[in-house]
Short mmCIF file of C-alpha atoms in Angstrom, two decimals:
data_model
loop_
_atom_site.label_atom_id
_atom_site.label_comp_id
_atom_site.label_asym_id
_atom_site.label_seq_id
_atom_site.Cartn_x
_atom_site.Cartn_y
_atom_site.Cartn_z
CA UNK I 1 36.71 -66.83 99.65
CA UNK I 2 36.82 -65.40 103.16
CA UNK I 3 39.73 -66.35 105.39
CA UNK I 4 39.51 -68.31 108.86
CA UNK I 5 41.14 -67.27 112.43
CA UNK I 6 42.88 -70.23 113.91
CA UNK I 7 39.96 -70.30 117.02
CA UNK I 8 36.95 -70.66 114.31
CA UNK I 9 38.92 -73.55 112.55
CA UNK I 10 39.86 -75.43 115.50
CA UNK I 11 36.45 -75.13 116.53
CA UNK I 12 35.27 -76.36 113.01
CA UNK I 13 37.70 -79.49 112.70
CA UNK I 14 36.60 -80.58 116.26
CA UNK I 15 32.48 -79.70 115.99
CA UNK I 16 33.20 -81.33 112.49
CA UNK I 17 31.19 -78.48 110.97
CA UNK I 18 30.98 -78.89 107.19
CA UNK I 19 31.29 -75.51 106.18
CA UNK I 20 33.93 -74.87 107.73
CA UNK I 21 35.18 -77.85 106.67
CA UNK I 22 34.45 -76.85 102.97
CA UNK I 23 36.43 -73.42 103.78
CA UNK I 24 39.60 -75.05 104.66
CA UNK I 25 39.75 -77.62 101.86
CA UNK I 26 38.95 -74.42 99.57
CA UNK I 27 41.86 -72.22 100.84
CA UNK I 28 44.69 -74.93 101.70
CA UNK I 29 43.90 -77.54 99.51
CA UNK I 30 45.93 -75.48 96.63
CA UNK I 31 49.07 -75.18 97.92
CA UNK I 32 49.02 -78.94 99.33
CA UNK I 33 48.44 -80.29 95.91
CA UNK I 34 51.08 -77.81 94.34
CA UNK I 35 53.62 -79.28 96.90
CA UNK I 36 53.00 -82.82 96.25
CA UNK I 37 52.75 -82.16 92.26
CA UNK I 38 55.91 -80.86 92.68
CA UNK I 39 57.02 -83.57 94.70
CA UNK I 40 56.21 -85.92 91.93
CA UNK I 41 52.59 -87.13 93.48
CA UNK I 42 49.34 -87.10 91.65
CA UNK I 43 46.07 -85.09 92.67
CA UNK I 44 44.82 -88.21 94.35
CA UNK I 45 48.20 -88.45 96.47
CA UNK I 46 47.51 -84.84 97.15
CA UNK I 47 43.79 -85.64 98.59
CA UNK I 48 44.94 -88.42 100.68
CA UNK I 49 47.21 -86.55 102.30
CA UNK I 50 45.20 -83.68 102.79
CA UNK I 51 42.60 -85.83 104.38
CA UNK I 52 44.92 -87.44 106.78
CA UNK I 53 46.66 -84.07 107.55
CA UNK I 54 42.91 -83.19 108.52
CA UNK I 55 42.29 -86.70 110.72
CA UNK I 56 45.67 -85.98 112.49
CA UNK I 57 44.79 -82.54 113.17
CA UNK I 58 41.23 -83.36 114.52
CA UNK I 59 42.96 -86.35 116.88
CA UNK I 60 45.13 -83.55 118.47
CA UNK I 61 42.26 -81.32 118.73
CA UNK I 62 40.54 -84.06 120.56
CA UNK I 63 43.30 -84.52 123.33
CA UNK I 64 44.11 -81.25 123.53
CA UNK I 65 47.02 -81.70 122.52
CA UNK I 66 47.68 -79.00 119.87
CA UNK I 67 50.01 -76.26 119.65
CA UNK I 68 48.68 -73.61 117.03
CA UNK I 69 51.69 -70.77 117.24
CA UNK I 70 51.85 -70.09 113.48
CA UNK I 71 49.43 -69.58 110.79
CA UNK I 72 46.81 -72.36 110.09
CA UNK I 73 48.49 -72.21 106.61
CA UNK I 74 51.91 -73.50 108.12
CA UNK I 75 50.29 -75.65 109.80
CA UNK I 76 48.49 -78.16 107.36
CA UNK I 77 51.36 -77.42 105.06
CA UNK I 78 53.92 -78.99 107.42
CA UNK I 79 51.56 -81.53 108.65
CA UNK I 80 50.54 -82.51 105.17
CA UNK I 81 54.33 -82.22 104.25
CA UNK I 82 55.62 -84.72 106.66
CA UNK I 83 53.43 -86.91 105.87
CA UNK I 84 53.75 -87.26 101.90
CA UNK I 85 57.97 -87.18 103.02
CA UNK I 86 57.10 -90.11 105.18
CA UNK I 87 55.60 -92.07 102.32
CA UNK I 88 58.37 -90.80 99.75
CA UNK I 89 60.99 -91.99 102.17
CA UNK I 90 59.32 -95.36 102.59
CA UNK I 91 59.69 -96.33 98.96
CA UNK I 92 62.35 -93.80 97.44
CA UNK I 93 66.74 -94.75 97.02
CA UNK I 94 67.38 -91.10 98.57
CA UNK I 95 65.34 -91.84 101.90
CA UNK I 96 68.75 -90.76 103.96
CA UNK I 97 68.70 -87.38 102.37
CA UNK I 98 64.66 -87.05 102.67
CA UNK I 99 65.82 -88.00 106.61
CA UNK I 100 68.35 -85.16 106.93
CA UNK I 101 66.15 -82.76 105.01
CA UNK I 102 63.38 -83.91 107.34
CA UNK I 103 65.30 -82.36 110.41
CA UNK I 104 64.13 -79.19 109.03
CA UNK I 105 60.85 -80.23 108.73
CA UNK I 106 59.76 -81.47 112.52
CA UNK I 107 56.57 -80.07 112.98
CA UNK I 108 55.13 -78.61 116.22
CA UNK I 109 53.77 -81.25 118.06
CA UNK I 110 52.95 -84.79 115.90
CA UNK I 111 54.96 -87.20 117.07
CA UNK I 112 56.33 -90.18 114.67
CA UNK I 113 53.67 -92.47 117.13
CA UNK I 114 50.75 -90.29 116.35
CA UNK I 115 51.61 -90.61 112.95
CA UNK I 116 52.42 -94.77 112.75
CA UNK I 117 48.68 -94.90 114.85
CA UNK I 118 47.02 -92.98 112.11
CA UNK I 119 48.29 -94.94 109.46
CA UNK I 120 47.45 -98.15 111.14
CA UNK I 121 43.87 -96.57 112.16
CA UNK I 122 43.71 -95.78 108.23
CA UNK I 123 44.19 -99.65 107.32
CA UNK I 124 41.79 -100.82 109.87
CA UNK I 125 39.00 -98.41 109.09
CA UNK I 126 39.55 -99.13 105.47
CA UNK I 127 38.82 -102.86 105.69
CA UNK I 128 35.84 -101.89 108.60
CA UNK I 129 34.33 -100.03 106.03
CA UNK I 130 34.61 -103.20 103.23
CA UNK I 131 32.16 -105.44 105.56
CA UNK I 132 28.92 -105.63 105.51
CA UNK I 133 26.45 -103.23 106.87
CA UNK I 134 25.31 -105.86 108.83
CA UNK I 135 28.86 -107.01 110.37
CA UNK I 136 29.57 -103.22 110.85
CA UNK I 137 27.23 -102.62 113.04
CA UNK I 138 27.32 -105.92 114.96
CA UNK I 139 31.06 -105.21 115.46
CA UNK I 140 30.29 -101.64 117.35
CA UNK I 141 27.50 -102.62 119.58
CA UNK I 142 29.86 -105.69 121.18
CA UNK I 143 32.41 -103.33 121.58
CA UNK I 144 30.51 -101.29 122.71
CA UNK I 145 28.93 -103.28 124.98
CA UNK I 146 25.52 -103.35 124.13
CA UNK I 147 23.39 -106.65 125.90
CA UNK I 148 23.10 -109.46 123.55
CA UNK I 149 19.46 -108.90 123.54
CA UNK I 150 19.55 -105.20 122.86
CA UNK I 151 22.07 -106.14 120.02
CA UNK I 152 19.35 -108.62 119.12
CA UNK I 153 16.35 -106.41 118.67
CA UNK I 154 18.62 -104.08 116.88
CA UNK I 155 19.55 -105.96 114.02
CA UNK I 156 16.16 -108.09 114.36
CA UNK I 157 17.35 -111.24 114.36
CA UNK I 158 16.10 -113.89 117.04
CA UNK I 159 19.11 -115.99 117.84
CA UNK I 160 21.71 -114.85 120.53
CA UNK I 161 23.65 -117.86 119.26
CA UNK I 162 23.69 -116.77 116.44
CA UNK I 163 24.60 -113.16 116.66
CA UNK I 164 27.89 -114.28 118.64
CA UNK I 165 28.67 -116.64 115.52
CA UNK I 166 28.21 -113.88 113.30
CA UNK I 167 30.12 -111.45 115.37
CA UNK I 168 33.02 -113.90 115.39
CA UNK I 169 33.14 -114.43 111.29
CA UNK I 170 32.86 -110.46 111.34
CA UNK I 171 36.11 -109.94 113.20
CA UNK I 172 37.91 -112.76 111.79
CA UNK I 173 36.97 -111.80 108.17
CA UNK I 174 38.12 -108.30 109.07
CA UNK I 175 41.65 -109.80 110.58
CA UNK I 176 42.08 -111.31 107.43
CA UNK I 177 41.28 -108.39 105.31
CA UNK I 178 43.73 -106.27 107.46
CA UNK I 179 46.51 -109.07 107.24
CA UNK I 180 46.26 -109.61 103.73
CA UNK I 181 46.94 -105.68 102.37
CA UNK I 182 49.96 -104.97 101.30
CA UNK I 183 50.74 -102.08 103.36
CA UNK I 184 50.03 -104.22 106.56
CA UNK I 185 53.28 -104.31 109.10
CA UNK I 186 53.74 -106.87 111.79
CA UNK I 187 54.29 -104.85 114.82
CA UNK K 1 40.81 -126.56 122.97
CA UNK K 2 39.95 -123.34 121.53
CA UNK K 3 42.05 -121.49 119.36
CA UNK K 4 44.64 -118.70 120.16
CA UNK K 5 42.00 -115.96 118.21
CA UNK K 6 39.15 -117.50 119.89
CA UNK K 7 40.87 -117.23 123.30
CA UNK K 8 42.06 -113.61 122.55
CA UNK K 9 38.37 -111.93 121.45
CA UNK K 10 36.60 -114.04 124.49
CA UNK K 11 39.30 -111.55 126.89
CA UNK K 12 38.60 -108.77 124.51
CA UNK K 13 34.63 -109.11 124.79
CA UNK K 14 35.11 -109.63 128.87
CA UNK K 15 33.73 -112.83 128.21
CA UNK K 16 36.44 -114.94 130.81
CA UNK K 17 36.09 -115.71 134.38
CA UNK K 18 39.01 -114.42 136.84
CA UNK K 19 40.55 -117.89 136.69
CA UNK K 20 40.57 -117.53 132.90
CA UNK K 21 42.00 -114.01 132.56
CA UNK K 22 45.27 -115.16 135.12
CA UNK K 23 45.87 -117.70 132.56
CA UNK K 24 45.65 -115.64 129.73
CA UNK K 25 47.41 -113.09 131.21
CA UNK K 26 50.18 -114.92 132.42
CA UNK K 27 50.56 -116.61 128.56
CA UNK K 28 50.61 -113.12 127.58
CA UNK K 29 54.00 -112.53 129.52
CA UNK K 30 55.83 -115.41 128.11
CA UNK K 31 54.22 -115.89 124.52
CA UNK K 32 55.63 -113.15 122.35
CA UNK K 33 53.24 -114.64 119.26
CA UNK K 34 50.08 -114.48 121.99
CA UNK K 35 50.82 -110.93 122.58
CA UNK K 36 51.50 -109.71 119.30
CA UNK K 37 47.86 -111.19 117.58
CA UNK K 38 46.89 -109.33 120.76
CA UNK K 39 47.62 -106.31 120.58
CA UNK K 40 46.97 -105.91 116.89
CA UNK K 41 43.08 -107.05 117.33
CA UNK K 42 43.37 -104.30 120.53
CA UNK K 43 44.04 -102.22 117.85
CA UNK K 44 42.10 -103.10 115.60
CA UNK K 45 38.65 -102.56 118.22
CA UNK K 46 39.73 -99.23 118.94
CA UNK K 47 40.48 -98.10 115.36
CA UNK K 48 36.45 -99.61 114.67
CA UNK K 49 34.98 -97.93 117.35
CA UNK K 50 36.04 -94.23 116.55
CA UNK K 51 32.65 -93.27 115.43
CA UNK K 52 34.03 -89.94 115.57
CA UNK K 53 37.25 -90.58 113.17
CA UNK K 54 35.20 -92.58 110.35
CA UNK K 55 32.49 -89.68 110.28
CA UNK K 56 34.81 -87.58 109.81
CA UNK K 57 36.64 -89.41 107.20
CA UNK K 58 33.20 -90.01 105.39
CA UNK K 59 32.69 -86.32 105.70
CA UNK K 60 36.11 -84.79 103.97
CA UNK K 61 35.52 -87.71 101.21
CA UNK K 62 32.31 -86.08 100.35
CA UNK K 63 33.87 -82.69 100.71
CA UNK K 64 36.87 -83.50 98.29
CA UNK K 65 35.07 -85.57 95.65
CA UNK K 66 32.06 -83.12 95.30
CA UNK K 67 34.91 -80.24 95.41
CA UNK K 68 36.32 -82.23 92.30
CA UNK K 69 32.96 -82.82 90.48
CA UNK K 70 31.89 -79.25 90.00
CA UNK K 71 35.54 -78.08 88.50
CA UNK K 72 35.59 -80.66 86.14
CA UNK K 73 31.92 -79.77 84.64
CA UNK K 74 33.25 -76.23 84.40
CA UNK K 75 36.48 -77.81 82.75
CA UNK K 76 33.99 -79.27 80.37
CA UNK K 77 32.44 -75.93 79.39
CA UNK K 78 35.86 -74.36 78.95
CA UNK K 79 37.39 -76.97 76.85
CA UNK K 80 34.22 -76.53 74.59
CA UNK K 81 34.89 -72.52 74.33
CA UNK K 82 38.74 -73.32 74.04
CA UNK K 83 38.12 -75.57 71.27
CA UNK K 84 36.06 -73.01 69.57
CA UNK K 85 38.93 -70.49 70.52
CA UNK K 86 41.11 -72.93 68.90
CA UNK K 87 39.61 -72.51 65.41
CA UNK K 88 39.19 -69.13 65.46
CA UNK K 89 43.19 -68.72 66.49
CA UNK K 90 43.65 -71.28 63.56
CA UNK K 91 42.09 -68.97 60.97
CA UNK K 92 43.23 -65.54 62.35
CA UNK K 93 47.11 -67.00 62.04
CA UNK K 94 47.90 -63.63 60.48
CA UNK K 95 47.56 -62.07 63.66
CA UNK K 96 49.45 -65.21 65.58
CA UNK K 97 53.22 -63.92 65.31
CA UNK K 98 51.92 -60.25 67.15
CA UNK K 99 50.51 -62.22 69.69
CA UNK K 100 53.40 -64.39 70.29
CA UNK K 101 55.19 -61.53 71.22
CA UNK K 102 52.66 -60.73 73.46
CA UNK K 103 52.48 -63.87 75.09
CA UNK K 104 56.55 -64.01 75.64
CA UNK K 105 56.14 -60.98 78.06
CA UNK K 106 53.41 -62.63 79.94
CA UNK K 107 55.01 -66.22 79.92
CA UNK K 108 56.97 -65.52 83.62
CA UNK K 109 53.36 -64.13 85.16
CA UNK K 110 51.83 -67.10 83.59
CA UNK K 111 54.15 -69.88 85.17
CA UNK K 112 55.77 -67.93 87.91
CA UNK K 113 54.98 -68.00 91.78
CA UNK K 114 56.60 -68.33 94.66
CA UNK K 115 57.34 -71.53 96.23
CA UNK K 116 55.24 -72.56 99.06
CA UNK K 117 57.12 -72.02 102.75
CA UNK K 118 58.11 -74.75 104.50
CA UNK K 119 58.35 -74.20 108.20
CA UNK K 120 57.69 -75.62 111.54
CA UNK K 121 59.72 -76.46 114.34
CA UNK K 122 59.48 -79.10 117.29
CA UNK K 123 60.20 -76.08 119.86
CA UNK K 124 62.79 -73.73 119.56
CA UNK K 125 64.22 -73.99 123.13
CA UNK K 126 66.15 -76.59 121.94
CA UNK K 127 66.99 -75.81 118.64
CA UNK K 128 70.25 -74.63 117.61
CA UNK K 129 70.68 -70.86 116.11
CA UNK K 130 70.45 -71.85 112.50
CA UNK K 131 67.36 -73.43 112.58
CA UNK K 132 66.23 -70.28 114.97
CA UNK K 133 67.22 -68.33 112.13
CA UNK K 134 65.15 -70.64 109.39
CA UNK K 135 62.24 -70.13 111.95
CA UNK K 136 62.75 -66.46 111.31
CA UNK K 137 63.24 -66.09 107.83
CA UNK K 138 60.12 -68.80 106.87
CA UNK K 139 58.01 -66.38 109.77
CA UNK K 140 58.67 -63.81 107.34
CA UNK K 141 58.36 -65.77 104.10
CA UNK K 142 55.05 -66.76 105.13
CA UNK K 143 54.01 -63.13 105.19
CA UNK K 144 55.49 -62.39 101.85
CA UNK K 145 57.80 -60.19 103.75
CA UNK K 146 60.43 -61.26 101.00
CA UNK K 147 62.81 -58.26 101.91
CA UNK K 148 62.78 -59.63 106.04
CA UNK K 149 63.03 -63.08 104.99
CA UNK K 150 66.06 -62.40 102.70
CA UNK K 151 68.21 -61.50 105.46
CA UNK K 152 67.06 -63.88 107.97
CA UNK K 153 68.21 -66.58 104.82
CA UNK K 154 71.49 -64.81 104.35
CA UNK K 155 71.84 -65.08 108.00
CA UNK K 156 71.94 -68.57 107.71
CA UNK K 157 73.86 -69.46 104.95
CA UNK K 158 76.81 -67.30 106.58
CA UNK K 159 76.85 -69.85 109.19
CA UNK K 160 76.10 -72.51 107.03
CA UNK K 161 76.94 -72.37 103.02
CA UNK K 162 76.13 -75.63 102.11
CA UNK K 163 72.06 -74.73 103.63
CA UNK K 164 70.50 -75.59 99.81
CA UNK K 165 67.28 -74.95 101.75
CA UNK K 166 68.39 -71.37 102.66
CA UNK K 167 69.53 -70.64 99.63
CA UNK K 168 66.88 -71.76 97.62
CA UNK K 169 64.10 -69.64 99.54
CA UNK K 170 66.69 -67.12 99.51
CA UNK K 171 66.59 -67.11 95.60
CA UNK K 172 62.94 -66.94 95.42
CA UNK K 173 62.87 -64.53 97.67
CA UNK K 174 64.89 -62.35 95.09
CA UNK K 175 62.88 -62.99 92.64
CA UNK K 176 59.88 -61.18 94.62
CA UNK K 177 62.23 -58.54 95.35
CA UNK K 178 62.84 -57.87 91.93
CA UNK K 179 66.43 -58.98 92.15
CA UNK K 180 66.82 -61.22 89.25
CA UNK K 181 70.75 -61.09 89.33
CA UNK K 182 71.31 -62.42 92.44
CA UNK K 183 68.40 -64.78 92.00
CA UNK K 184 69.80 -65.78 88.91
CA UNK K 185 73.71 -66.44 90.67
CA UNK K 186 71.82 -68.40 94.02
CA UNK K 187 69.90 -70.80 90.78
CA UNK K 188 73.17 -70.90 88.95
CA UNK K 189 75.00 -72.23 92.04
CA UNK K 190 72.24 -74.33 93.39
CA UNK K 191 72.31 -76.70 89.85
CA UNK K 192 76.25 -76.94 90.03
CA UNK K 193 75.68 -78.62 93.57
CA UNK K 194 73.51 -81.18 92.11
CA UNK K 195 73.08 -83.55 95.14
CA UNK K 196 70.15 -81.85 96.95
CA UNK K 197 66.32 -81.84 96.86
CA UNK K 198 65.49 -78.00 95.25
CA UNK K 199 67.97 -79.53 92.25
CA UNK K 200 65.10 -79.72 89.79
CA UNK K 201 63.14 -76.33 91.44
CA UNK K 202 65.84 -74.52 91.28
CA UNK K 203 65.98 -75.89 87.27
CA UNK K 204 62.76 -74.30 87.15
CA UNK K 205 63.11 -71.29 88.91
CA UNK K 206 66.22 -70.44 87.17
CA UNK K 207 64.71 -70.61 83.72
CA UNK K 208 62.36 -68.20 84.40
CA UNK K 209 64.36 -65.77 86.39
CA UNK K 210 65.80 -65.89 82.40
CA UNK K 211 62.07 -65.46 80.86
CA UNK K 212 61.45 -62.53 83.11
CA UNK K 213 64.83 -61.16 82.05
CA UNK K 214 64.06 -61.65 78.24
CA UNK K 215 67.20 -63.86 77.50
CA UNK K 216 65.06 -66.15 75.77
CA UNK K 217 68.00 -68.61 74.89
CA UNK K 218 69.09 -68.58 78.14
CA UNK K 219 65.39 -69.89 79.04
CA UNK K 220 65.01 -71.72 76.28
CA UNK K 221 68.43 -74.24 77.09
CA UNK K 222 67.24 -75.07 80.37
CA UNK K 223 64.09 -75.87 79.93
CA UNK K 224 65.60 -78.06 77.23
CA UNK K 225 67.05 -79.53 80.33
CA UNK K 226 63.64 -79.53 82.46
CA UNK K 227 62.40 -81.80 79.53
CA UNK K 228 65.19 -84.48 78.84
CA UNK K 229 65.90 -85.25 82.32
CA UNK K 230 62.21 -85.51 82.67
CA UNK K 231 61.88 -82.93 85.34
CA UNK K 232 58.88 -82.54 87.30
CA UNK K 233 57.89 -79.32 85.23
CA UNK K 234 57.98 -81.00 82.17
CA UNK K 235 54.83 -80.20 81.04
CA UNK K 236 55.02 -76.75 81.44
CA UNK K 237 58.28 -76.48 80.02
CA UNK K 238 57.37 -78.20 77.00
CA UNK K 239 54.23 -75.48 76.56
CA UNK K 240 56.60 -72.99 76.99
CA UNK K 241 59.27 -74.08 74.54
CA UNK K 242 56.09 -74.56 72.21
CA UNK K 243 55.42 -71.00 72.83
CA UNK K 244 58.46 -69.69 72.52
CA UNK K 245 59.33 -71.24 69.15
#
C-alpha cells in the first residue's frame, strides 16, 4: 500500500479523484474503526464517521480553510474522533466527562458550526436523495435557476403549470421528510 | 391568502415583486415562527444544491461498500480452509497441548498494539504549557518515537498527576519500550482511579503487559474482569481465557 504526502491528498479529496480516494480509505480507515470499536461503536458507526470526517475535510478544502500542520494520519483521526465523541456525548450519562476530555481533543481548525452544518447538510441530503428522480432534478434546476421552459424541455413535460405544481409537492414532501426524522432539531 | 410555506418558497424562487419582498421582509423581523420555517428551507436549498457534496458522498459510499464486499468473499474462502483446519486440529489433539504452549508465547503479539494517538490542538499560542507538552509527547507518539514521547508524558503528569490521558499513553509507551514494570505500575494505578475514560483500556492493556510477562494468573484474573463487567474487549478476552485454559 503506498503512502500519500499531505499535497497529493488534499489535491485528491478536492479533485475528488477516486484513487486517491480508495488510498486513503485503505490506509486510515483501520485505525478509525479500531477507535470507534473500542469506543463501543460498530463497523457501520465506524464508516459513517469516516465518511463525514472525509465531507468535512473536503468542505474546508473548498474554502480554503484548512490547516494541515501534522500528519494526514492525525488529522482524520482527530477529525473522525470528534465527531463519534460528539455523537457519544449526545446520548451517553458521562457527556460532562466526554466534555472535559474533549478539551484535549480540539482539533485544528473545525469549528462546532462547521460541524452542526454538516450534520444538518447530512439530514437534508439524506431525505433529497429519498425523492424521486424526477423531483430531484426539478428541485436543482429552480434553484438553480434554470427558465421554466428550459426546465420544461428537460424533463419533457409540456405544462409550465404544471412543473411549478410539481416543484412545490417536491419541496414540501421533502420538508416533511426532513421534519419527521428523528434526529431533526428545531433551530 | 396563501400560506406561510407558500409565501416563503415564492421569496426563495425570486418569484415576489419589490412591494412583496418589504412585506415579507418586514414579517420576517417581527415573526420569530416566519423566520425560523425560513431559514430552515434556506437551508435546506443550499444543502440540495451541493452537487459537489452529494457526489462526493455517492462516491466514498461506493468506495466503502465495494471495500467491504471483496474482504468478506475472502472471509468466505478462509472460513472454508479454517473449517477444514478445524478438523484436522480436532484429530491431531495429540499434538494440541505442545501447541498451546506455543500459542501462550505468541498470545501478547497476537492481541497487542499500541493504542492509536490522539492529538490535535486548536493553536498552541493560546494553549497553556500542559497541553504544549501533550502536543509534544503525541508529536512523538505519532512517530513511534516511544522513548521521546515518554518524557514529554512524564513531563506532564509532574505538573499534573491526575492527567489519566498522560498516563495512559505514558504506559503504552512503556510497553514499546520494553518496560513492562513501570507499564505494569501506570495500569495498576490507572484501574484504582476508576472514574476516567482509559478505565477499561487500561483493563486491557494491563492484562497483557501480564501475558507478555508470563504471569499467566495474573492475566488470566483480569481478563476475568474484562469479561464480567462486559468490557469492550470481551471477545478477545474470552478467546484468550479459552486459550489459555
Amino acid at each position: 500500500m503506498r503512502s500519500l504526502d499531505n499535497k497529493t491528498i488534499v489535491q485528491g479529496i478536492r479533485n475528488q479523484d477516486k484513487e486517491i480516494l480508495k488510498s486513503i480509505y485503505s490506509i486510515y480507515f483501520p485505525t478509525i474503526k479500531r477507535f470507534i470499536l473500542d469506543a463501543k461503536g460498530s463497523e457501520q458507526d465506524a464508516k459513517d464517521v469516516f465518511q463525514e470526517g472525509i465531507i468535512i475535510i473536503y468542505r474546508k478544502i473548498k474554502e480554503g480553510n484548512i490547516n494541515l500542520t501534522s500528519s494526514f494520519k492525525s488529522y482524520i483521526y482527530s477529525v473522525c474522533r470528534f465527531i463519534w465523541m460528539k455523537q457519544l456525548s449526545k446520548e451517553r450519562e458521562n457527556a460532562e466527562q466526554l466534555d472535559v476530555y474533549l478539551e484535549y481533543e480540539e482539533i485544528p481548525d473545525v469549528r462546532l458550526d462547521e460541524y452542526e452544518k454538516n450534520e444538518q447538510y447530512k439530514l437534508y441530503q439524506k431525505h433529497f436523495l429519498r425523492l424521486e428522480k424526477e423531483c430531484q432534478k426539478l428541485l436543482q434546476l429552480f434553484l438553480k435557476n434554470v427558465p421554466l421552459k428550459e426546465i420544461a424541455d428537460e424533463l419533457g413535460i409540456g405544462s409550465q403549470q404544471y412543473i411549478k405544481r410539481k416543484k412545490y409537492k417536491c419541496k414540501e414532501q421533502l420538508v416533511r421528510y426532513i421534519k419527521s426524522d428523528p434526529n431533526f432539531k428545531e433551530e | 391568502m396563501e400560506n406561510k410555506f407558500d409565501w416563503i418558497e415564492k421569496y426563495l424562487m425570486n418569484e415576489m415583486s419589490v412591494r412583496e419582498q418589504i412585506e415579507f421582509e418586514e414579517s420576517l423581523r417581527t415573526n420569530p415562527d416566519l423566520m425560523k420555517e425560513f431559514l430552515l428551507r434556506r437551508r435546506i436549498n443550499d444543502a440540495i444544491t451541493e452537487d459537489d457534496i452529494l457526489n462526493l458522498r455517492q462516491n466514498l459510499n461506493h468506495i466503502i461498500n465495494l471495500e467491504t464486499e471483496e474482504p468478506n468473499k475472502r472471509l468466505y474462502i478462509y472460513s472454508a480452509v479454517a473449517a477444514i483446519l478445524v478438523f484436522v486440529i480436532v484429530v491431531s489433539g495429540i499434538f494440541l497441548n505442545r501447541e498451546k504452549q506455543v500459542e501462550k508465547n505468541s498470545l501478547f503479539a497476537s492481541y497487542y498494539s499500541a493504542y492509536p494517538a490522539m492529538m490535535s490542538f486548536r493553536s498552541l499560542s493560546d494553549q497553556n504549557d500542559t497541553t504544549k507538552l501533550m502536543y509534544e509527547a503525541f508529536n512523538f507518539y505519532d512517530e513511534n518515537e516511544y522513548d521521546s514521547a515518554a518524557v514529554y508524558f512524564k513531563m506532564v503528569l509532574e505538573k499534573d498527576a491526575t492527567n489519566t490521558m498522560s498516563q495512559f499513553y505514558l504506559s503504552v509507551c512503556e510497553i514499546e519500550n520494553n518496560n513492562l514494570i513501570e507499564a505494569e505500575e501506570y495500569l495498576s494505578d490507572l484501574i484504582q482511579k476508576k472514574n476516567h475514560i482509559f478505565w477499561e483500556q487500561s483493563n486491557w492493556y494491563l492484562a497483557l503487559v501480564y501475558l507478555k510477562q508470563n504471569e499467566l494468573d495474573s492475566a488470566e484474573s483480569i481478563l476475568n474482569k474484562v469479561v464480567q463487567e462486559n468490557m469492550t474487549q470481551k471477545p478477545d478476552a474470552e478467546i484468550i481465557l479459552k486459550k489459555l485454559n
